[in-house]
CSV table of C-alpha atoms in Angstrom, one decimal:
chain,number,residue,atom,x,y,z
A,1,PRO,CA,20.2,-80.1,-144.0
A,2,ALA,CA,20.2,-83.2,-141.8
A,3,SER,CA,16.8,-84.8,-141.3
A,4,LYS,CA,15.6,-87.1,-138.6
A,5,GLY,CA,13.9,-89.4,-141.0
A,6,THR,CA,10.6,-91.2,-140.8
A,7,LYS,CA,10.2,-94.4,-138.9
A,8,ARG,CA,9.0,-97.4,-140.8
A,9,LYS,CA,5.8,-99.3,-140.2
A,10,ALA,CA,6.1,-103.1,-140.7
A,11,THR,CA,2.7,-103.9,-142.3
A,12,ASP,CA,1.3,-107.4,-142.5
A,13,GLY,CA,-0.1,-106.7,-145.9
A,14,ILE,CA,-1.0,-104.0,-148.4
A,15,ILE,CA,-4.3,-102.2,-148.3
A,16,GLY,CA,-7.0,-104.5,-149.6
A,17,GLY,CA,-6.0,-107.7,-147.8
A,18,GLY,CA,-6.6,-110.8,-149.8
A,19,ASP,CA,-8.5,-108.9,-152.5
A,20,THR,CA,-7.2,-109.7,-156.0
A,21,LYS,CA,-8.3,-106.3,-157.3
A,22,ARG,CA,-5.9,-103.4,-157.6
A,23,LYS,CA,-4.5,-102.4,-154.2
A,24,ARG,CA,-3.5,-98.9,-153.5
A,25,ILE,CA,-0.8,-97.5,-151.2
A,26,GLN,CA,-2.2,-94.9,-148.8
A,27,TYR,CA,0.6,-94.1,-146.3
A,28,SER,CA,4.4,-93.4,-146.6
A,29,ALA,CA,5.1,-96.1,-144.1
A,30,GLN,CA,3.5,-98.7,-146.4
A,31,LEU,CA,5.5,-97.6,-149.4
A,32,MET,CA,8.8,-97.5,-147.4
A,33,ASP,CA,8.0,-101.0,-146.2
A,34,ILE,CA,7.6,-102.3,-149.8
A,35,LEU,CA,10.7,-100.5,-151.1
A,36,GLY,CA,12.8,-101.4,-148.1
A,37,TYR,CA,13.5,-97.6,-147.6
A,38,GLU,CA,14.5,-96.2,-144.2
A,39,HIS,CA,13.5,-92.7,-145.1
A,40,ALA,CA,10.4,-91.2,-146.8
A,41,ARG,CA,12.5,-89.6,-149.5
A,42,VAL,CA,13.5,-90.3,-153.1
A,43,SER,CA,17.1,-91.0,-151.9
A,44,GLY,CA,15.9,-92.8,-148.7
A,45,LYS,CA,17.2,-96.3,-149.2
A,46,ARG,CA,19.4,-96.0,-146.2
A,47,TYR,CA,19.3,-93.4,-143.3
A,48,GLU,CA,22.4,-92.3,-141.4
A,49,PRO,CA,22.2,-89.6,-138.7
A,50,GLY,CA,23.4,-86.2,-140.1
A,51,GLN,CA,23.7,-87.4,-143.7
A,52,GLN,CA,23.1,-85.0,-146.5
A,53,SER,CA,20.3,-85.7,-149.0
A,54,LEU,CA,21.2,-86.1,-152.7
A,55,TYR,CA,18.7,-83.4,-153.5
A,56,SER,CA,17.2,-80.4,-151.8
A,57,GLU,CA,14.5,-81.1,-149.2
A,58,ASP,CA,11.7,-79.7,-151.4
A,59,LEU,CA,12.7,-81.9,-154.3
A,60,GLU,CA,13.0,-85.0,-152.1
A,61,VAL,CA,9.5,-84.4,-150.7
A,62,MET,CA,8.0,-83.5,-154.2
A,63,GLY,CA,9.4,-86.7,-155.7
A,64,TRP,CA,8.2,-88.9,-152.8
A,65,ASP,CA,4.8,-87.4,-152.8
A,66,PHE,CA,4.5,-88.0,-156.6
A,67,LEU,CA,5.6,-91.6,-156.2
A,68,LEU,CA,3.2,-92.2,-153.3
A,69,GLU,CA,0.3,-90.8,-155.3
A,70,ASN,CA,1.0,-92.6,-158.5
A,71,VAL,CA,2.8,-95.8,-157.5
A,72,ASP,CA,-0.1,-98.0,-158.8
A,73,MET,CA,0.0,-96.7,-162.3
A,74,PRO,CA,1.4,-98.9,-165.2
A,75,GLU,CA,5.0,-98.2,-165.9
A,76,LYS,CA,4.5,-96.3,-169.3
A,77,ASP,CA,1.8,-94.1,-167.9
A,78,PHE,CA,3.8,-93.3,-164.8
A,79,GLU,CA,6.9,-92.4,-166.9
A,80,ARG,CA,4.8,-90.0,-169.1
A,81,LYS,CA,3.2,-88.4,-166.0
A,82,LEU,CA,6.6,-88.0,-164.3
A,83,ASP,CA,8.2,-86.5,-167.3
A,84,ARG,CA,5.3,-84.0,-167.5
A,85,MET,CA,5.6,-83.2,-163.8
A,86,ILE,CA,9.4,-82.5,-164.1
A,87,LYS,CA,8.9,-80.3,-167.1
A,88,THR,CA,6.1,-78.2,-165.6
A,89,THR,CA,7.6,-77.7,-162.1
A,90,ASP,CA,10.7,-75.9,-160.9
A,91,VAL,CA,12.7,-79.2,-160.9
A,92,ILE,CA,14.3,-78.2,-164.2
A,93,GLY,CA,15.7,-75.0,-162.8
A,94,LYS,CA,17.1,-76.5,-159.7
A,95,LEU,CA,19.0,-79.4,-161.3
A,96,ASP,CA,21.4,-79.7,-164.1
A,97,ASP,CA,20.8,-82.3,-166.9
A,98,GLU,CA,22.8,-85.0,-165.2
A,99,LYS,CA,21.2,-84.7,-161.8
A,100,ARG,CA,17.8,-84.2,-163.3
A,101,THR,CA,18.1,-87.5,-165.2
A,102,LYS,CA,19.4,-89.2,-162.1
A,103,TYR,CA,16.5,-87.8,-160.0
A,104,GLN,CA,14.0,-89.0,-162.6
A,105,ASN,CA,15.5,-92.5,-162.8
A,106,SER,CA,15.5,-92.8,-159.0
A,107,ILE,CA,11.7,-92.3,-159.0
A,108,LEU,CA,11.2,-94.6,-162.0
A,109,GLU,CA,13.2,-97.4,-160.4
A,110,ALA,CA,11.3,-97.1,-157.1
A,111,GLN,CA,7.9,-97.1,-158.9
A,112,LYS,CA,8.9,-100.1,-161.0
A,113,LEU,CA,10.0,-102.0,-157.9
A,114,ALA,CA,6.9,-101.1,-155.9
A,115,TYR,CA,4.6,-101.9,-158.8
A,116,SER,CA,6.2,-105.3,-159.3
A,117,LYS,CA,5.8,-106.2,-155.7
A,118,LEU,CA,2.2,-104.9,-155.5
A,119,TYR,CA,0.9,-106.9,-158.4
A,120,SER,CA,3.2,-109.9,-158.6
A,121,PRO,CA,1.8,-113.5,-158.0
A,122,GLU,CA,1.6,-114.8,-154.5
A,123,SER,CA,4.8,-116.2,-153.0
A,124,THR,CA,3.2,-119.6,-152.8
A,125,LYS,CA,2.8,-121.6,-156.0
A,126,SER,CA,0.5,-124.4,-157.0
A,127,VAL,CA,1.9,-127.5,-158.5
A,128,GLY,CA,0.2,-130.7,-159.8
A,129,LYS,CA,0.2,-133.9,-158.0
A,130,THR,CA,-1.5,-137.1,-159.3
A,131,ARG,CA,-4.0,-138.7,-156.9
A,132,SER,CA,-4.7,-142.4,-156.8
A,133,ASP,CA,-7.9,-141.8,-158.9
A,134,GLY,CA,-5.9,-140.2,-161.7
A,135,LEU,CA,-7.0,-136.7,-161.0
A,136,ARG,CA,-4.5,-133.9,-160.4
A,137,GLN,CA,-4.5,-132.4,-156.9
A,138,ARG,CA,-3.2,-128.9,-156.2
A,139,LYS,CA,-0.9,-128.3,-153.3
A,140,LYS,CA,0.9,-125.3,-152.0
A,141,VAL,CA,4.7,-125.1,-151.9
A,142,GLU,CA,5.8,-123.2,-148.9
A,143,ALA,CA,7.8,-120.1,-149.5
A,144,SER,CA,11.4,-120.0,-148.4
A,145,LYS,CA,10.5,-117.8,-145.5
A,146,THR,CA,7.5,-118.1,-143.3
A,147,ASP,CA,5.4,-115.1,-142.2
A,148,ASP,CA,6.9,-115.2,-138.8
A,149,ASP,CA,10.4,-115.1,-140.3
A,150,ILE,CA,9.5,-112.0,-142.4
A,151,LYS,CA,7.9,-110.3,-139.4
A,152,ALA,CA,10.9,-111.0,-137.2
A,153,SER,CA,13.2,-109.6,-139.9
A,154,LYS,CA,11.2,-106.5,-140.2
A,155,LYS,CA,11.3,-105.9,-136.5
A,156,VAL,CA,15.1,-106.2,-136.5
A,157,GLU,CA,15.3,-103.7,-139.3
A,158,GLN,CA,12.9,-101.3,-137.6
A,159,LYS,CA,14.8,-101.4,-134.3
A,160,THR,CA,18.1,-100.8,-136.2
A,161,VAL,CA,16.6,-97.6,-137.8
A,162,GLU,CA,15.1,-96.5,-134.6
A,163,LYS,CA,18.5,-96.8,-132.9
A,164,LYS,CA,20.1,-94.6,-135.6
A,165,VAL,CA,17.4,-92.0,-135.2
A,166,ASP,CA,17.4,-92.0,-131.4
A,167,SER,CA,21.2,-91.7,-131.3
A,168,GLU,CA,21.1,-88.4,-133.3
A,169,ILE,CA,20.5,-85.3,-131.2
A,170,VAL,CA,19.3,-82.4,-133.2
A,171,TYR,CA,18.4,-79.3,-131.1
A,172,GLU,CA,15.5,-77.2,-132.3
A,173,PHE,CA,14.1,-73.9,-131.1
A,174,GLY,CA,17.6,-72.7,-130.3
A,175,GLY,CA,18.5,-75.6,-128.1
A,176,PRO,CA,18.4,-75.5,-124.2
A,177,ILE,CA,18.9,-71.7,-124.1
A,178,GLY,CA,16.1,-71.1,-126.7
A,179,ALA,CA,13.8,-73.5,-124.9
A,180,ALA,CA,14.4,-71.9,-121.5
A,181,SER,CA,13.9,-68.4,-123.0
A,182,ILE,CA,10.5,-69.4,-124.6
A,183,MET,CA,9.3,-70.9,-121.3
A,184,ILE,CA,10.2,-67.9,-119.3
A,185,ILE,CA,9.1,-65.2,-121.8
A,186,SER,CA,5.8,-66.9,-122.4
A,187,HIS,CA,5.0,-66.6,-118.7
A,188,LEU,CA,6.2,-63.0,-118.4
A,189,ILE,CA,4.4,-61.7,-121.5
A,190,MET,CA,1.0,-63.0,-120.1
A,191,TYR,CA,1.4,-60.8,-117.0
A,192,TYR,CA,2.8,-57.9,-119.0
A,193,LEU,CA,-0.3,-57.8,-121.3
A,194,TRP,CA,-2.6,-58.2,-118.3
A,195,LEU,CA,-0.9,-55.3,-116.5
A,196,ALA,CA,-1.0,-53.2,-119.6
A,197,VAL,CA,-4.8,-53.5,-119.7
A,198,SER,CA,-5.6,-53.5,-116.0
A,199,GLU,CA,-3.1,-51.0,-114.7
A,200,HIS,CA,-1.9,-48.9,-117.6
A,201,GLU,CA,-5.0,-48.3,-119.7
A,202,GLY,CA,-3.8,-50.5,-122.5
A,203,ASN,CA,-0.4,-48.6,-123.0
A,204,LEU,CA,3.0,-50.1,-123.2
A,205,PHE,CA,5.0,-49.6,-120.1
A,206,ILE,CA,8.3,-50.3,-118.3
A,207,PRO,CA,7.7,-52.7,-115.5
A,208,SER,CA,8.3,-51.5,-111.9
A,209,ILE,CA,8.0,-52.8,-108.4
A,210,SER,CA,4.5,-51.5,-108.1
A,211,ASP,CA,3.5,-53.8,-111.0
A,212,ALA,CA,4.9,-56.8,-109.2
A,213,TYR,CA,2.8,-55.8,-106.2
A,214,ALA,CA,-0.3,-55.5,-108.3
A,215,ILE,CA,0.3,-59.1,-109.6
A,216,TYR,CA,0.4,-60.3,-106.0
A,217,GLU,CA,-2.5,-58.2,-104.9
A,218,LYS,CA,-4.9,-59.0,-107.7
A,219,CYS,CA,-3.7,-62.4,-108.9
A,220,ALA,CA,-2.6,-64.4,-105.9
A,221,GLN,CA,-4.8,-63.4,-103.0
A,222,HIS,CA,-7.9,-65.6,-103.7
A,223,LEU,CA,-6.8,-68.4,-105.9
A,224,ASP,CA,-8.4,-71.0,-103.7
A,225,GLU,CA,-11.8,-69.6,-104.7
A,226,ILE,CA,-11.4,-70.5,-108.4
A,227,SER,CA,-8.9,-73.3,-108.3
A,228,ASP,CA,-11.5,-75.8,-109.3
A,229,ILE,CA,-12.0,-74.2,-112.7
A,230,HIS,CA,-10.5,-77.2,-114.5
A,231,PHE,CA,-12.8,-79.8,-112.9
A,232,LEU,CA,-15.8,-79.3,-115.3
A,233,PRO,CA,-13.9,-79.7,-118.6
A,234,THR,CA,-11.9,-82.6,-117.2
A,235,PHE,CA,-15.1,-84.3,-116.0
A,236,LEU,CA,-16.8,-83.7,-119.4
A,237,GLY,CA,-13.8,-85.0,-121.2
A,238,MET,CA,-13.8,-88.3,-119.2
A,239,ALA,CA,-17.5,-88.9,-118.8
A,240,LEU,CA,-19.3,-87.4,-121.8
A,241,PRO,CA,-20.0,-90.0,-124.5
A,242,GLY,CA,-18.9,-89.3,-128.1
A,243,PHE,CA,-18.0,-91.1,-131.3
A,244,GLU,CA,-14.8,-93.1,-131.0
A,245,MET,CA,-12.1,-93.0,-133.6
A,246,LYS,CA,-8.7,-94.6,-133.8
A,247,GLY,CA,-5.6,-92.4,-134.4
A,248,LEU,CA,-2.7,-93.1,-136.7
A,249,PRO,CA,-0.1,-95.8,-135.8
A,250,ILE,CA,2.4,-94.3,-133.2
A,251,PRO,CA,6.0,-95.6,-133.5
A,252,SER,CA,6.7,-94.8,-129.8
A,253,GLU,CA,3.8,-97.0,-128.8
A,254,GLY,CA,4.8,-100.0,-131.0
A,255,TYR,CA,2.6,-98.7,-133.8
A,256,LYS,CA,-0.4,-98.9,-131.6
A,257,CYS,CA,-3.5,-97.0,-132.8
A,258,LEU,CA,-4.8,-95.1,-129.7
A,259,LEU,CA,-8.6,-94.7,-129.3
A,260,TYR,CA,-10.0,-91.2,-129.0
A,261,ASN,CA,-13.4,-90.3,-127.6
A,262,CYS,CA,-14.4,-87.4,-129.7
A,263,ASN,CA,-16.9,-85.6,-127.4
A,264,GLY,CA,-15.6,-82.0,-127.7
A,265,LEU,CA,-18.7,-80.7,-129.5
A,266,GLY,CA,-21.0,-82.1,-126.8
A,267,ALA,CA,-18.8,-80.7,-124.1
A,268,TRP,CA,-18.8,-77.3,-125.8
A,269,TRP,CA,-22.7,-77.1,-125.9
A,270,LEU,CA,-23.0,-78.3,-122.2
A,271,THR,CA,-20.4,-75.7,-121.1
A,272,LEU,CA,-22.2,-73.0,-123.1
A,273,ALA,CA,-25.5,-74.0,-121.5
A,274,ALA,CA,-24.0,-73.8,-118.0
A,275,ALA,CA,-22.5,-70.4,-118.8
A,276,ILE,CA,-25.9,-69.0,-119.9
A,277,TYR,CA,-27.6,-70.5,-116.8
A,278,LEU,CA,-25.1,-68.9,-114.5
A,279,GLU,CA,-25.2,-65.6,-116.2
A,280,TYR,CA,-29.0,-65.3,-115.9
A,281,THR,CA,-29.1,-66.5,-112.4
A,282,ASN,CA,-26.3,-64.7,-110.6
A,283,LYS,CA,-24.2,-62.8,-113.2
A,284,ALA,CA,-21.3,-65.2,-112.5
A,285,ILE,CA,-19.9,-65.2,-116.0
A,286,SER,CA,-19.8,-61.5,-116.6
A,287,SER,CA,-17.9,-61.0,-113.4
A,288,LEU,CA,-15.1,-63.3,-114.6
A,289,SER,CA,-13.5,-60.4,-116.5
A,290,ASP,CA,-12.8,-58.7,-113.2
A,291,ARG,CA,-10.9,-61.7,-112.0
A,292,TYR,CA,-9.0,-62.4,-115.2
A,293,GLY,CA,-5.6,-62.1,-113.5
A,294,GLU,CA,-6.6,-64.8,-111.0
A,295,LEU,CA,-8.0,-67.1,-113.6
A,296,MET,CA,-4.8,-66.7,-115.7
A,297,THR,CA,-2.6,-67.4,-112.7
A,298,VAL,CA,-4.6,-70.6,-111.8
A,299,MET,CA,-4.2,-71.8,-115.4
A,300,ILE,CA,-0.5,-71.1,-115.5
A,301,ILE,CA,0.1,-72.8,-112.2
A,302,PHE,CA,-2.0,-75.8,-113.1
A,303,GLY,CA,-0.4,-76.1,-116.6
A,304,ASN,CA,3.1,-76.0,-115.0
A,305,LEU,CA,2.2,-78.7,-112.4
A,306,VAL,CA,0.7,-81.0,-115.1
A,307,ALA,CA,3.8,-80.5,-117.3
A,308,VAL,CA,6.2,-81.3,-114.4
A,309,GLY,CA,4.1,-84.3,-113.4
A,310,ILE,CA,4.0,-85.7,-117.0
A,311,TYR,CA,7.7,-85.1,-117.4
A,312,LEU,CA,8.6,-87.0,-114.2
A,313,SER,CA,6.1,-89.8,-115.0
A,314,GLY,CA,7.9,-90.5,-118.2
A,315,PHE,CA,11.0,-91.4,-116.2
A,316,ILE,CA,9.1,-93.3,-113.5
A,317,LEU,CA,7.0,-95.4,-115.9
A,318,GLY,CA,9.8,-95.8,-118.4
A,319,ARG,CA,8.0,-94.0,-121.2
A,320,THR,CA,10.6,-91.5,-122.2
A,321,TYR,CA,11.3,-91.2,-125.9
A,322,ARG,CA,14.2,-89.6,-127.8
A,323,MET,CA,15.7,-87.7,-124.8
A,324,SER,CA,18.7,-85.4,-125.4
A,325,GLY,CA,20.0,-85.7,-121.9
A,326,ASN,CA,19.5,-81.9,-121.2
A,327,HIS,CA,16.6,-81.6,-118.8
A,328,ILE,CA,15.7,-78.1,-119.7
A,329,TYR,CA,15.4,-79.0,-123.4
A,330,ASP,CA,13.7,-82.3,-122.7
A,331,PHE,CA,11.2,-80.7,-120.4
A,332,PHE,CA,10.3,-78.2,-123.1
A,333,MET,CA,10.0,-80.9,-125.9
A,334,GLY,CA,8.3,-83.5,-123.6
A,335,SER,CA,9.5,-86.9,-122.3
A,336,TRP,CA,6.2,-88.9,-122.7
A,337,LEU,CA,4.6,-88.4,-126.1
A,338,ASN,CA,1.1,-89.7,-125.4
A,339,PRO,CA,0.4,-89.4,-121.6
A,340,ARG,CA,-2.8,-91.0,-120.6
A,341,ILE,CA,-4.8,-92.1,-117.6
A,342,GLY,CA,-6.8,-94.9,-119.0
A,343,ASP,CA,-8.4,-93.6,-122.2
A,344,PHE,CA,-8.2,-90.0,-121.0
A,345,ASP,CA,-5.6,-88.0,-122.9
A,346,LEU,CA,-3.7,-85.7,-120.4
A,347,LYS,CA,-2.8,-83.4,-123.2
A,348,VAL,CA,-6.3,-82.1,-123.1
A,349,TRP,CA,-5.0,-79.9,-120.3
């Protein structure tokens, strides 16, 4: 099946920086960058939208994962381990002799290339030059390409691959019809289950007009009294301190690593303490079960408003990413991948 591919990350160097000790590849993006691949697959030298892989998806992933894990092994050791892997997995049964040999050689060639680039001498060379005092002076001969040239070239390659990927529209979840069905049914089933418990003693039932009236009567009459239910978790998420951690590089953000304030555990304990206090002072928490329909309705309305707001903001701020052109499907999949207000991640809602 067609695959969307994996975007490349143009790295300035390999893990380990200027250390002369053995360096180890940790991410697919780094290995792709070294090999010049456009796809994190054994046959991923070039990526074209809709192209068929040389091997099945599970074999492509298995080979790539093996290469990524063992790329820093010496050639002979790698070859022996690869041969053992192929003989002890289901690769033998899925490929004939010719394709299995080709599959094995593809992995070997990729490892040999990556290993040679990982542990080759620096691109700059030292040559001798006699000084006036008769001693030899070392000087660096500049490489044919400067670092800026290499970075510029990588950016051009990256944009080319991104254009290929972005031009390909592959509908998931049944396309626009499937997306619309999921959005509608997910709302209806919430009220159906609530009605089954509150109005039908937990039994399955065929909805009627009286059920619609019960929703209005018990879920929509006093929403203003509990509409501020989202304020406490939002305040805690924005104000409560926690340990900070950077996420993985994000292609849609120019491979920027977003900073996350991990304060969820502290927010949980404060919320629990507030719940215990309210329960022992005015029984506020135990009474929430009687207003479950209202709480659910507030959450549904708030969630829909946030989703619409973020979807429109993606267009207003120019942050849309990989849009199909169908608003129903794009609304379901999301237009803005990492919506934030400052450092506050809106997806917390």
